[in-house]
mmCIF file of C-alpha atoms in Angstrom:
data_model
loop_
_atom_site.group_PDB
_atom_site.id
_atom_site.type_symbol
_atom_site.label_atom_id
_atom_site.label_comp_id
_atom_site.label_asym_id
_atom_site.label_seq_id
_atom_site.Cartn_x
_atom_site.Cartn_y
_atom_site.Cartn_z
ATOM 1 C CA ALA A 1 80.296 121.329 105.942
ATOM 2 C CA GLN A 2 82.132 121.437 102.680
ATOM 3 C CA THR A 3 80.498 120.030 99.564
ATOM 4 C CA VAL A 4 81.754 119.395 96.062
ATOM 5 C CA THR A 5 79.353 119.049 93.151
ATOM 6 C CA GLN A 6 79.998 117.624 89.718
ATOM 7 C CA SER A 7 76.834 118.216 87.744
ATOM 8 C CA GLN A 8 77.803 116.147 84.704
ATOM 9 C CA PRO A 9 77.465 112.412 85.379
ATOM 10 C CA GLU A 10 78.725 111.652 81.873
ATOM 11 C CA MET A 11 80.554 113.506 79.137
ATOM 12 C CA SER A 12 81.867 112.481 75.763
ATOM 13 C CA VAL A 13 84.391 113.954 73.357
ATOM 14 C CA GLN A 14 85.869 113.133 70.003
ATOM 15 C CA GLU A 15 89.537 112.270 69.898
ATOM 16 C CA ALA A 16 91.692 115.393 69.395
ATOM 17 C CA GLU A 17 88.862 117.675 70.521
ATOM 18 C CA THR A 18 88.579 119.677 73.747
ATOM 19 C CA VAL A 19 86.247 118.933 76.638
ATOM 20 C CA THR A 20 85.528 120.746 79.883
ATOM 21 C CA LEU A 21 84.397 119.038 83.062
ATOM 22 C CA SER A 22 82.578 121.140 85.647
ATOM 23 C CA CYS A 23 83.043 121.264 89.389
ATOM 24 C CA THR A 24 81.627 123.620 91.974
ATOM 25 C CA TYR A 25 82.216 123.599 95.682
ATOM 26 C CA ASP A 26 80.913 125.234 98.785
ATOM 27 C CA THR A 27 83.112 126.262 101.688
ATOM 28 C CA SER A 28 83.530 129.102 104.122
ATOM 29 C CA GLU A 29 87.273 128.520 104.311
ATOM 30 C CA SER A 30 89.669 130.812 102.483
ATOM 31 C CA ASP A 31 92.658 128.489 102.303
ATOM 32 C CA TYR A 32 92.356 125.163 100.604
ATOM 33 C CA TYR A 33 93.499 123.029 97.716
ATOM 34 C CA LEU A 34 91.492 121.654 94.847
ATOM 35 C CA PHE A 35 92.318 118.573 92.847
ATOM 36 C CA TRP A 36 91.217 116.633 89.830
ATOM 37 C CA TYR A 37 91.759 112.893 90.049
ATOM 38 C CA LYS A 38 91.320 110.412 87.212
ATOM 39 C CA GLN A 39 90.391 106.748 87.618
ATOM 40 C CA PRO A 40 90.626 104.522 84.540
ATOM 41 C CA PRO A 41 88.451 101.393 84.756
ATOM 42 C CA SER A 42 89.680 99.016 87.483
ATOM 43 C CA ARG A 43 92.863 100.959 87.946
ATOM 44 C CA GLN A 44 94.351 103.264 90.509
ATOM 45 C CA MET A 45 93.082 106.775 90.862
ATOM 46 C CA ILE A 46 95.800 109.220 89.894
ATOM 47 C CA LEU A 47 96.195 112.931 90.402
ATOM 48 C CA VAL A 48 95.716 114.967 87.243
ATOM 49 C CA ILE A 49 96.162 118.488 88.515
ATOM 50 C CA ARG A 50 96.006 120.564 91.702
ATOM 51 C CA GLN A 51 95.270 124.192 92.456
ATOM 52 C CA GLU A 52 96.110 126.280 95.501
ATOM 53 C CA ALA A 53 93.240 128.560 96.461
ATOM 54 C CA TYR A 54 95.410 131.594 97.144
ATOM 55 C CA LYS A 55 97.013 131.416 93.714
ATOM 56 C CA GLN A 56 95.083 133.275 91.055
ATOM 57 C CA GLN A 57 96.995 131.706 88.205
ATOM 58 C CA ASN A 58 95.278 128.664 86.803
ATOM 59 C CA ALA A 59 97.229 125.429 87.042
ATOM 60 C CA THR A 60 98.234 123.581 83.888
ATOM 61 C CA GLU A 61 99.745 120.154 83.296
ATOM 62 C CA ASN A 62 100.433 119.516 79.629
ATOM 63 C CA ARG A 63 97.020 119.017 77.968
ATOM 64 C CA PHE A 64 95.161 119.539 81.232
ATOM 65 C CA SER A 65 94.288 122.949 82.589
ATOM 66 C CA VAL A 66 91.832 124.364 85.073
ATOM 67 C CA ASN A 67 89.640 127.408 85.199
ATOM 68 C CA PHE A 68 89.608 128.383 88.847
ATOM 69 C CA GLN A 69 87.086 131.024 89.827
ATOM 70 C CA LYS A 70 87.419 131.451 93.584
ATOM 71 C CA ALA A 71 84.596 133.943 94.020
ATOM 72 C CA ALA A 72 82.234 131.726 92.064
ATOM 73 C CA LYS A 73 83.613 128.606 93.795
ATOM 74 C CA SER A 74 84.114 126.942 90.459
ATOM 75 C CA PHE A 75 86.946 124.653 89.389
ATOM 76 C CA SER A 76 86.547 123.229 85.898
ATOM 77 C CA LEU A 77 88.974 120.946 84.092
ATOM 78 C CA LYS A 78 89.773 121.418 80.437
ATOM 79 C CA ILE A 79 91.295 118.579 78.483
ATOM 80 C CA SER A 80 92.769 119.639 75.161
ATOM 81 C CA ASP A 81 93.611 117.344 72.256
ATOM 82 C CA SER A 82 91.704 114.490 73.915
ATOM 83 C CA GLN A 83 93.226 111.044 73.621
ATOM 84 C CA LEU A 84 91.700 107.593 73.982
ATOM 85 C CA GLY A 85 93.715 107.140 77.164
ATOM 86 C CA ASP A 86 91.862 110.058 78.750
ATOM 87 C CA ALA A 87 88.746 107.928 79.049
ATOM 88 C CA ALA A 88 88.096 107.496 82.763
ATOM 89 C CA MET A 89 86.054 108.612 85.734
ATOM 90 C CA TYR A 90 87.143 112.070 86.843
ATOM 91 C CA PHE A 91 86.727 113.246 90.419
ATOM 92 C CA CYS A 92 86.996 116.768 91.716
ATOM 93 C CA ALA A 93 88.187 117.083 95.324
ATOM 94 C CA TRP A 94 88.697 119.744 97.990
ATOM 95 C CA VAL A 95 90.858 119.787 101.081
ATOM 96 C CA TYR A 96 91.336 122.323 103.837
ATOM 97 C CA TYR A 97 94.805 123.779 104.103
ATOM 98 C CA ALA A 98 96.307 126.384 106.367
ATOM 99 C CA GLY A 99 99.688 127.201 107.808
ATOM 100 C CA GLY A 100 101.557 124.494 105.991
ATOM 101 C CA THR A 101 99.352 121.691 107.093
ATOM 102 C CA SER A 102 96.078 120.048 106.355
ATOM 103 C CA TYR A 103 93.972 117.421 107.975
ATOM 104 C CA GLY A 104 94.266 115.489 104.735
ATOM 105 C CA LYS A 105 90.568 114.728 104.566
ATOM 106 C CA LEU A 106 89.548 115.055 100.928
ATOM 107 C CA THR A 107 85.969 115.928 100.037
ATOM 108 C CA PHE A 108 85.005 114.548 96.640
ATOM 109 C CA GLY A 109 82.364 115.192 94.037
ATOM 110 C CA GLN A 110 80.210 112.439 92.529
ATOM 111 C CA GLY A 111 82.460 111.932 89.532
ATOM 112 C CA THR A 112 82.109 112.404 85.780
ATOM 113 C CA ILE A 113 82.544 109.530 83.353
ATOM 114 C CA LEU A 114 84.434 110.711 80.288
ATOM 115 C CA THR A 115 84.146 108.747 77.060
ATOM 116 C CA VAL A 116 86.537 109.469 74.204
ATOM 117 C CA HIS A 117 85.354 108.506 70.720
ATOM 118 C CA PRO A 118 87.932 107.676 68.027
ATOM 119 C CA GLU R 1 108.357 102.434 93.377
ATOM 120 C CA ALA R 2 105.341 100.265 94.222
ATOM 121 C CA GLY R 3 102.035 102.075 94.518
ATOM 122 C CA VAL R 4 99.259 101.664 97.036
ATOM 123 C CA THR R 5 98.054 98.079 96.956
ATOM 124 C CA GLN R 6 94.670 96.870 98.085
ATOM 125 C CA PHE R 7 93.473 93.312 98.671
ATOM 126 C CA PRO R 8 91.191 91.803 97.591
ATOM 127 C CA SER R 9 90.130 93.627 94.465
ATOM 128 C CA HIS R 10 86.608 92.272 94.828
ATOM 129 C CA SER R 11 84.785 90.593 97.684
ATOM 130 C CA VAL R 12 81.302 89.112 97.658
ATOM 131 C CA ILE R 13 79.817 88.163 101.024
ATOM 132 C CA GLU R 14 76.438 87.563 102.545
ATOM 133 C CA LYS R 15 74.767 89.871 104.997
ATOM 134 C CA GLY R 16 75.951 89.150 108.509
ATOM 135 C CA GLN R 17 79.358 87.851 107.498
ATOM 136 C CA THR R 18 82.693 89.458 108.266
ATOM 137 C CA VAL R 19 85.078 90.885 105.712
ATOM 138 C CA THR R 20 88.566 92.295 106.114
ATOM 139 C CA LEU R 21 90.071 94.630 103.572
ATOM 140 C CA ARG R 22 93.782 95.271 103.449
ATOM 141 C CA CYS R 23 95.805 98.233 102.268
ATOM 142 C CA ASP R 24 99.547 98.395 101.784
ATOM 143 C CA PRO R 25 100.638 102.023 101.480
ATOM 144 C CA ILE R 26 103.657 103.306 99.658
ATOM 145 C CA SER R 27 106.748 102.583 101.708
ATOM 146 C CA GLY R 28 107.678 105.521 103.914
ATOM 147 C CA HIS R 29 104.250 107.123 103.850
ATOM 148 C CA ASP R 30 103.184 107.941 107.383
ATOM 149 C CA ASN R 31 99.680 108.986 106.408
ATOM 150 C CA LEU R 32 97.080 106.426 105.396
ATOM 151 C CA TYR R 33 93.479 107.153 104.540
ATOM 152 C CA TRP R 34 90.372 105.070 103.926
ATOM 153 C CA TYR R 35 87.528 106.283 101.736
ATOM 154 C CA ARG R 36 84.352 104.672 100.449
ATOM 155 C CA ARG R 37 82.206 105.190 97.400
ATOM 156 C CA VAL R 38 78.683 103.874 97.507
ATOM 157 C CA MET R 39 77.343 103.214 94.016
ATOM 158 C CA GLY R 40 76.764 106.405 92.054
ATOM 159 C CA LYS R 41 77.601 108.717 94.907
ATOM 160 C CA GLU R 42 80.616 110.687 95.956
ATOM 161 C CA ILE R 43 83.709 109.198 97.541
ATOM 162 C CA LYS R 44 83.501 109.758 101.280
ATOM 163 C CA PHE R 45 86.258 109.938 103.833
ATOM 164 C CA LEU R 46 86.280 107.248 106.509
ATOM 165 C CA LEU R 47 89.443 107.775 108.526
ATOM 166 C CA HIS R 48 93.036 108.924 108.601
ATOM 167 C CA PHE R 49 96.034 107.267 110.252
ATOM 168 C CA VAL R 50 99.299 108.959 111.061
ATOM 169 C CA LYS R 51 101.657 106.061 111.528
ATOM 170 C CA GLU R 52 99.725 103.698 113.818
ATOM 171 C CA SER R 53 97.514 106.351 115.406
ATOM 172 C CA LYS R 54 94.051 107.354 114.278
ATOM 173 C CA GLN R 55 94.229 111.047 113.484
ATOM 174 C CA ASP R 56 90.642 111.432 112.349
ATOM 175 C CA GLU R 57 87.942 108.792 112.324
ATOM 176 C CA SER R 58 85.022 111.128 111.898
ATOM 177 C CA GLY R 59 83.819 109.407 108.743
ATOM 178 C CA MET R 60 83.463 105.917 110.155
ATOM 179 C CA PRO R 61 79.764 105.080 109.758
ATOM 180 C CA ASN R 62 79.260 102.949 112.872
ATOM 181 C CA ASN R 63 80.912 100.515 115.227
ATOM 182 C CA ARG R 64 80.637 97.649 112.774
ATOM 183 C CA PHE R 65 83.718 99.123 111.110
ATOM 184 C CA LEU R 66 87.117 98.626 112.699
ATOM 185 C CA ALA R 67 90.320 99.974 111.192
ATOM 186 C CA GLU R 68 93.797 99.124 112.358
ATOM 187 C CA ARG R 69 97.283 99.942 111.262
ATOM 188 C CA THR R 70 99.722 97.611 112.888
ATOM 189 C CA GLY R 71 103.189 99.052 113.378
ATOM 190 C CA GLY R 72 102.367 101.952 111.133
ATOM 191 C CA THR R 73 102.699 99.853 108.007
ATOM 192 C CA TYR R 74 99.746 98.151 106.337
ATOM 193 C CA SER R 75 96.179 98.756 107.407
ATOM 194 C CA THR R 76 93.091 96.598 107.631
ATOM 195 C CA LEU R 77 89.449 97.596 107.604
ATOM 196 C CA LYS R 78 87.107 95.033 109.069
ATOM 197 C CA VAL R 79 83.359 95.096 108.642
ATOM 198 C CA GLN R 80 81.522 92.920 111.145
ATOM 199 C CA PRO R 81 78.729 92.067 110.619
ATOM 200 C CA ALA R 82 78.322 93.321 107.067
ATOM 201 C CA GLU R 83 75.030 94.907 106.015
ATOM 202 C CA LEU R 84 73.616 95.501 102.541
ATOM 203 C CA GLU R 85 74.348 99.231 102.720
ATOM 204 C CA ASP R 86 78.050 98.520 103.202
ATOM 205 C CA SER R 87 78.338 97.598 99.526
ATOM 206 C CA GLY R 88 80.561 99.905 97.541
ATOM 207 C CA VAL R 89 84.166 100.527 96.603
ATOM 208 C CA TYR R 90 86.629 101.057 99.422
ATOM 209 C CA PHE R 91 89.675 103.119 98.552
ATOM 210 C CA CYS R 92 92.888 103.444 100.424
ATOM 211 C CA ALA R 93 95.324 106.305 99.948
ATOM 212 C CA SER R 94 98.659 107.226 101.424
ATOM 213 C CA SER R 95 100.814 110.324 101.586
ATOM 214 C CA GLN R 96 104.179 111.241 102.986
ATOM 215 C CA GLY R 97 102.877 114.330 104.764
ATOM 216 C CA THR R 98 99.884 116.636 104.773
ATOM 217 C CA ASP R 99 101.439 119.879 103.571
ATOM 218 C CA PHE R 100 99.908 120.051 100.120
ATOM 219 C CA SER R 101 102.137 122.896 99.063
ATOM 220 C CA LEU R 102 104.706 120.167 98.541
ATOM 221 C CA ALA R 103 104.105 117.874 95.601
ATOM 222 C CA LYS R 104 105.493 114.931 97.542
ATOM 223 C CA ASN R 105 102.562 115.105 99.931
ATOM 224 C CA ILE R 106 99.756 114.415 97.498
ATOM 225 C CA GLN R 107 97.568 111.427 98.254
ATOM 226 C CA TYR R 108 98.244 108.334 96.177
ATOM 227 C CA PHE R 109 95.314 105.981 95.804
ATOM 228 C CA GLY R 110 94.941 102.278 95.356
ATOM 229 C CA ALA R 111 92.602 100.719 92.801
ATOM 230 C CA GLY R 112 90.022 100.010 95.482
ATOM 231 C CA THR R 113 88.230 96.961 96.827
ATOM 232 C CA ARG R 114 84.737 96.422 95.496
ATOM 233 C CA LEU R 115 82.595 94.983 98.292
ATOM 234 C CA SER R 116 79.280 93.370 97.444
ATOM 235 C CA VAL R 117 77.047 92.372 100.348
ATOM 236 C CA LEU R 118 74.190 90.095 99.279
#
């Protein structure tokens, strides 16, 4: 069975600084997607960034980037120039994907609470 | 475009009672998912609908949980009778498809229903 581990229950960062959230996963599959989702308090969980396993290039979305190490099964999220609005619970997730389809069943980590200090 | 909507946002019931959670997916999304997060743990998959059919219900914990999706539109998740261990946050997500190579097929989440069983 696939597992996703986020070893940092809580992280904090000063506004305008950079922070990295860790995520490791365990799978025997070779084709899959990885995601980082963000959930602000009492609000909807939104997708921050996604990474296709067969792509070596790390995904980036504005201030958010990932460090994807497939052999090490590591998928960390780097937030640059942190803003107060980045404060949220961050979840790492994995999903099986092959041949243009997926069962859609996301496997999540335990989450990391990010606090941003002004 | 309206997002995924979940009702109620919070429900407090006593052990042995029945509770029904509702999810309204994004219009046009054939795929609807239910997940649950027990306090402090990872978000776990419960089941996946494609239109009105259950595609995967491997995560349903036991037969006290009944999910339906009438006419392939909104979905309900009934817990009957509720037990203490059912407490947690229940998330609903929807997607247009399951080919994650297409950005339009990412899963969009609701804000969740917090269920407290006393």
